[in-house]
Amino acid sequence: MSSSMSETILQVRDLHTQFFTDDGVIKAVDGISFDIARGEVLGLVGESGCGKSVTSLSVLRLVSAPGRITQGQILWKERDLAQFSEAQMRAIRGNEISMIFQEPMTSLDPLYTVGQQIGEALKLHQNLQGQAARQKAIEVLRDVGIDDAQRVDAYPHQLSGGMRQRVMIAIAISCNPDLLIADEPTTALDVTVQARILDLLRAMRRKRDMAILLITHNMGLVAEMCDRVAVMHSGIIVEQAPVEELFARPRHPYTKGLLKAIPTLTSAPKTPLSTVSWEPTEQERAASHLVEVGDAHFVSAWAV
């Protein structure tokens, strides 16, 4: 855990993101609040469709029509990104806040080499071009464990799934951001490659004192990576706590259901995730960001 984690760099307050469709308004994010400190790893967890990815896109102001942020503040180092112009946001994205998307094969451009795609970020935010950008791209690739300098000239289809994910991380960290948003960073990777990617993220965090917002449905991943965890359901955050506290003493029925759904080494899940059902009360919706945690104890959470 970073010694500078007392410095809060991101504060999300009463965030609402809605999608206006022909069938009505979809409240994808319905009044959530959370903080992230420098060097901290916050896990945002919940089932598919609960609003996790829309939350991350809202932070970066990347929600596209018919969706839009309708209410709330996104305070980045005390500046409200919700009020920023698109030009101001372009200076933030990739430079101060970066994101790793779920599928590197669809996120990487097949028409450009790895070096060219890293170089684009360096040109935009670091004013590096030509040989200087190429050399920096090689250095960043080495930082993520791709030591072969010739890989800088490879196209995405010439790389394995694990290497493509490493390239995505290289692009994301190339400008030394203070916050990395990782949206399901190990999805579709085999177990061995997953472990390497997690080791890489931990190393990048230590080396750069970088905060991480880890978006996942994998509670085992949360137990291994995170300092704190926020549990999301139906667009709201139902519980927040240090990871040890949440695994030892979950308070909300939905959180308890998620933890019961985790398979152990010797058994199937105690509760199928599809049977975990809970609907928030109006009081919970109104106060979903208010959490009190104390007397935290460590508990082993290796239940994957």
Coordinates of C-alpha atoms in Angstrom, one line a residue:
M1 CA 0.0 0.0 0.0
S2 CA 1.4 3.4 -1.0
S3 CA 2.5 5.8 1.7
S4 CA 0.8 8.6 -0.2
M5 CA -2.7 7.0 -0.1
S6 CA -4.0 9.7 2.2
E7 CA -4.1 12.0 -0.8
T8 CA -7.4 11.7 -2.6
I9 CA -7.2 12.3 -6.3
L10 CA -10.6 11.2 -7.5
Q11 CA -13.9 12.0 -5.8
V12 CA -17.2 10.9 -7.5
R13 CA -20.2 12.5 -6.0
D14 CA -23.9 11.6 -6.7
L15 CA -23.2 10.6 -10.2
H16 CA -26.1 9.8 -12.5
T17 CA -25.7 8.6 -16.0
Q18 CA -28.8 7.8 -18.0
F19 CA -29.6 6.4 -21.5
F20 CA -32.6 8.0 -23.3
T21 CA -34.1 5.3 -25.5
D22 CA -37.3 4.9 -27.4
D23 CA -38.4 2.5 -24.7
G24 CA -37.7 5.0 -21.9
V25 CA -34.9 6.2 -19.7
I26 CA -32.4 3.6 -18.4
K27 CA -30.7 4.7 -15.2
A28 CA -27.4 2.9 -15.8
V29 CA -25.6 4.8 -12.9
D30 CA -28.1 6.1 -10.3
G31 CA -26.4 8.3 -7.8
I32 CA -23.1 6.7 -6.8
S33 CA -20.3 8.2 -4.8
F34 CA -16.7 6.9 -4.1
D35 CA -13.2 8.2 -3.7
I36 CA -9.8 6.9 -4.9
A37 CA -6.5 7.9 -3.2
R38 CA -3.1 8.1 -4.9
G39 CA -1.5 4.6 -5.1
E40 CA -4.7 2.8 -4.1
V41 CA -6.5 0.0 -5.8
L42 CA -10.3 0.2 -5.6
G43 CA -12.3 -2.7 -6.9
L44 CA -15.7 -1.9 -8.5
V45 CA -17.5 -5.2 -8.6
G46 CA -20.9 -6.6 -9.6
E47 CA -22.7 -8.7 -12.2
S48 CA -22.7 -7.8 -15.9
G49 CA -25.1 -4.9 -16.6
C50 CA -24.9 -3.4 -13.1
G51 CA -23.3 -0.2 -14.4
K52 CA -19.6 -0.8 -13.7
S53 CA -18.3 0.0 -17.2
V54 CA -20.7 3.0 -17.6
T55 CA -19.2 4.4 -14.4
S56 CA -15.7 4.2 -15.8
L57 CA -16.7 5.7 -19.1
S58 CA -18.5 8.5 -17.2
V59 CA -15.3 9.3 -15.3
L60 CA -13.5 9.8 -18.6
R61 CA -16.5 11.5 -20.2
L62 CA -16.7 8.9 -22.9
V63 CA -20.4 8.0 -22.6
S64 CA -21.9 8.3 -26.1
A65 CA -25.5 9.1 -27.2
P66 CA -28.1 8.2 -26.3
G67 CA -26.4 8.3 -22.9
R68 CA -25.3 11.2 -20.9
I69 CA -24.3 12.3 -17.4
T70 CA -27.4 14.1 -16.0
Q71 CA -26.2 14.9 -12.5
G72 CA -23.2 14.8 -10.1
Q73 CA -19.6 15.7 -9.8
I74 CA -16.4 14.0 -11.0
L75 CA -13.7 15.8 -9.0
W76 CA -10.2 15.0 -10.4
K77 CA -7.6 16.7 -8.1
E78 CA -10.5 19.1 -7.1
R79 CA -11.4 20.0 -10.7
D80 CA -14.9 18.9 -11.8
L81 CA -14.5 17.0 -15.0
A82 CA -18.2 17.1 -15.6
Q83 CA -17.8 20.7 -16.4
F84 CA -14.7 20.3 -18.7
S85 CA -14.9 21.0 -22.4
E86 CA -14.0 18.2 -24.8
A87 CA -10.6 19.9 -25.5
Q88 CA -9.9 19.9 -21.8
M89 CA -10.8 16.3 -21.5
R90 CA -8.5 15.2 -24.3
A91 CA -5.6 16.6 -22.2
I92 CA -6.7 14.5 -19.2
R93 CA -7.4 11.2 -21.1
G94 CA -4.3 9.1 -21.5
N95 CA -2.1 11.7 -19.8
E96 CA -3.5 11.8 -16.2
I97 CA -6.2 9.1 -16.4
S98 CA -5.8 6.1 -18.7
M99 CA -7.9 3.1 -19.4
I100 CA -7.4 -0.5 -20.3
F101 CA -10.5 -1.8 -22.2
Q102 CA -11.8 -5.4 -22.0
E103 CA -10.9 -6.7 -25.5
P104 CA -7.4 -5.6 -26.7
M105 CA -8.0 -7.1 -30.2
T106 CA -10.9 -4.8 -30.7
S107 CA -9.2 -1.8 -29.0
L108 CA -6.0 -2.0 -30.9
D109 CA -6.0 -0.7 -34.5
P110 CA -5.1 -3.6 -36.8
L111 CA -3.7 -1.2 -39.5
Y112 CA -1.0 0.2 -37.3
T113 CA 2.0 -1.3 -35.6
V114 CA 2.4 -1.5 -31.8
G115 CA 5.1 1.2 -31.9
Q116 CA 2.9 3.5 -33.9
Q117 CA 0.0 3.2 -31.5
I118 CA 2.1 3.8 -28.5
G119 CA 3.7 6.7 -30.4
E120 CA 0.4 8.3 -31.0
A121 CA -0.1 8.7 -27.2
L122 CA 3.4 10.0 -26.8
K123 CA 3.0 12.5 -29.6
L124 CA -0.3 13.8 -28.2
H125 CA 0.7 14.1 -24.6
Q126 CA 4.5 14.1 -24.4
N127 CA 5.3 15.9 -27.7
L128 CA 7.6 13.0 -28.7
Q129 CA 7.9 12.1 -32.4
G130 CA 10.1 10.1 -34.7
Q131 CA 13.1 8.2 -33.3
A132 CA 12.5 9.6 -29.8
A133 CA 8.9 8.2 -29.7
R134 CA 10.1 4.9 -31.1
Q135 CA 12.8 4.6 -28.4
K136 CA 10.3 5.5 -25.7
A137 CA 7.8 2.9 -27.1
I138 CA 10.5 0.2 -26.8
E139 CA 11.2 1.2 -23.2
V140 CA 7.6 1.1 -22.3
L141 CA 7.2 -2.3 -23.9
R142 CA 10.1 -3.5 -21.8
D143 CA 8.4 -2.2 -18.7
V144 CA 5.5 -4.5 -19.4
G145 CA 7.7 -7.5 -20.1
I146 CA 8.0 -7.4 -23.9
D147 CA 11.8 -7.4 -24.1
D148 CA 12.2 -8.1 -27.8
A149 CA 12.7 -4.6 -29.4
Q150 CA 11.5 -5.9 -32.8
R151 CA 8.0 -6.3 -31.3
V152 CA 7.6 -2.5 -31.7
D153 CA 7.1 -3.1 -35.4
A154 CA 4.6 -5.9 -35.0
Y155 CA 0.9 -5.6 -35.8
P156 CA -1.7 -6.7 -33.2
H157 CA -2.7 -9.9 -35.1
Q158 CA 1.0 -11.0 -34.9
L159 CA 0.8 -11.1 -31.1
S160 CA -0.7 -13.5 -28.6
G161 CA -3.6 -12.5 -26.4
G162 CA -1.4 -11.9 -23.4
M163 CA 1.0 -9.8 -25.4
R164 CA -1.9 -7.7 -26.8
Q165 CA -3.1 -7.0 -23.3
R166 CA 0.5 -6.0 -22.3
V167 CA 0.5 -3.6 -25.3
M168 CA -2.7 -2.1 -24.1
I169 CA -1.2 -1.6 -20.7
A170 CA 1.9 -0.1 -22.3
I171 CA -0.2 2.4 -24.2
A172 CA -2.1 3.2 -21.0
I173 CA 1.0 3.8 -18.8
S174 CA 3.2 5.4 -21.5
C175 CA 2.4 8.9 -20.2
N176 CA 2.7 7.9 -16.6
P177 CA -0.9 8.5 -15.5
D178 CA -1.9 9.0 -11.9
L179 CA -5.0 6.7 -12.3
L180 CA -5.4 3.6 -14.4
I181 CA -8.9 2.3 -15.1
A182 CA -8.7 -1.4 -15.8
D183 CA -12.0 -2.8 -17.1
E184 CA -11.9 -6.6 -16.8
P185 CA -8.2 -6.7 -17.7
T186 CA -7.8 -10.4 -17.6
T187 CA -11.1 -11.5 -19.4
A188 CA -10.5 -14.2 -22.1
L189 CA -6.9 -14.8 -20.9
D190 CA -5.8 -18.2 -19.6
V191 CA -5.0 -18.6 -15.9
T192 CA -1.2 -18.4 -16.4
V193 CA -1.4 -15.2 -18.5
Q194 CA -3.9 -13.7 -16.0
A195 CA -1.4 -14.2 -13.2
R196 CA 1.3 -12.4 -15.3
I197 CA -1.0 -9.5 -16.1
L198 CA -1.9 -9.1 -12.4
D199 CA 1.8 -9.2 -11.4
L200 CA 2.5 -6.5 -14.0
L201 CA -0.3 -4.3 -12.7
R202 CA 1.1 -4.6 -9.2
A203 CA 4.6 -3.8 -10.3
M204 CA 3.3 -0.7 -12.3
R205 CA 1.5 0.5 -9.2
R206 CA 4.5 0.2 -7.0
K207 CA 6.9 1.7 -9.5
R208 CA 4.7 4.7 -10.5
D209 CA 2.6 5.2 -7.3
M210 CA -0.3 4.8 -9.6
A211 CA -3.9 4.4 -8.4
I212 CA -6.0 1.7 -10.1
L213 CA -9.8 1.4 -10.5
L214 CA -10.3 -2.3 -11.1
I215 CA -13.6 -3.2 -12.7
T216 CA -14.4 -6.8 -12.4
H217 CA -17.0 -9.5 -11.5
N218 CA -14.3 -11.8 -10.2
M219 CA -14.2 -11.6 -6.4
G220 CA -11.0 -13.7 -6.3
L221 CA -9.3 -11.0 -8.3
V222 CA -10.6 -8.4 -5.9
A223 CA -9.2 -10.3 -2.9
E224 CA -5.8 -10.5 -4.5
M225 CA -5.5 -7.0 -5.9
C226 CA -7.6 -4.5 -4.1
D227 CA -7.3 -2.3 -1.0
R228 CA -10.9 -1.4 -0.9
V229 CA -14.0 -2.6 -2.8
A230 CA -17.3 -1.1 -3.8
V231 CA -20.1 -3.4 -4.7
M232 CA -22.5 -2.2 -7.4
H233 CA -26.0 -3.5 -8.2
S234 CA -28.7 -2.0 -10.5
G235 CA -26.8 1.3 -10.9
I236 CA -26.0 2.0 -7.3
I237 CA -23.2 1.2 -4.9
V238 CA -24.7 -1.0 -2.1
E239 CA -21.6 -1.4 0.0
Q240 CA -18.0 -0.1 0.3
A241 CA -15.4 -1.4 2.7
P242 CA -11.7 -2.4 2.9
V243 CA -11.3 -5.7 1.1
E244 CA -10.5 -7.7 4.3
E245 CA -13.6 -6.2 6.1
L246 CA -15.9 -7.0 3.2
F247 CA -14.8 -10.6 2.9
A248 CA -14.9 -11.2 6.6
R249 CA -18.1 -9.4 7.4
P250 CA -20.2 -8.5 4.4
R251 CA -23.2 -6.4 5.4
H252 CA -25.5 -6.1 2.4
P253 CA -27.6 -9.1 1.2
Y254 CA -26.3 -8.7 -2.3
T255 CA -22.7 -8.7 -1.2
K256 CA -23.3 -11.9 0.8
G257 CA -24.9 -13.5 -2.2
L258 CA -21.9 -12.6 -4.4
L259 CA -19.5 -14.1 -1.9
K260 CA -21.6 -17.3 -1.5
A261 CA -21.5 -17.7 -5.3
I262 CA -17.7 -18.0 -5.3
P263 CA -16.6 -21.6 -6.0
T264 CA -14.0 -23.1 -3.6
L265 CA -11.2 -25.5 -4.5
T266 CA -13.3 -28.5 -3.4
S267 CA -16.9 -27.5 -4.3
A268 CA -19.2 -25.7 -6.6
P269 CA -20.6 -22.3 -5.7
K270 CA -22.7 -22.5 -2.6
T271 CA -25.3 -20.2 -4.3
P272 CA -25.7 -20.0 -8.1
L273 CA -25.1 -16.3 -9.0
S274 CA -28.3 -16.4 -11.1
T275 CA -30.3 -16.9 -7.9
V276 CA -28.8 -13.9 -6.1
S277 CA -31.7 -11.5 -6.0
W278 CA -32.2 -8.2 -4.3
E279 CA -33.9 -4.9 -5.0
P280 CA -32.7 -1.6 -3.4
T281 CA -35.1 0.3 -1.2
E282 CA -35.6 4.0 -1.7
Q283 CA -33.6 4.7 1.4
E284 CA -30.7 2.7 0.1
R285 CA -30.8 4.5 -3.3
A286 CA -30.8 7.8 -1.5
A287 CA -27.8 6.9 0.7
S288 CA -25.9 4.4 -1.4
H289 CA -22.6 6.3 -1.0
L290 CA -22.8 6.6 2.8
V291 CA -20.6 3.8 4.4
E292 CA -19.2 3.4 7.9
V293 CA -16.4 0.9 8.4
G294 CA -14.3 0.1 11.4
D295 CA -12.4 -2.6 13.3
A296 CA -11.2 -4.3 10.1
H297 CA -9.6 -7.7 10.4
F298 CA -7.7 -9.7 7.8
V299 CA -9.2 -12.9 6.5
S300 CA -7.9 -15.2 3.9
A301 CA -9.8 -14.7 0.7
W302 CA -8.3 -17.3 -1.6
A303 CA -11.6 -18.8 -2.7
V304 CA -11.1 -19.1 -6.5

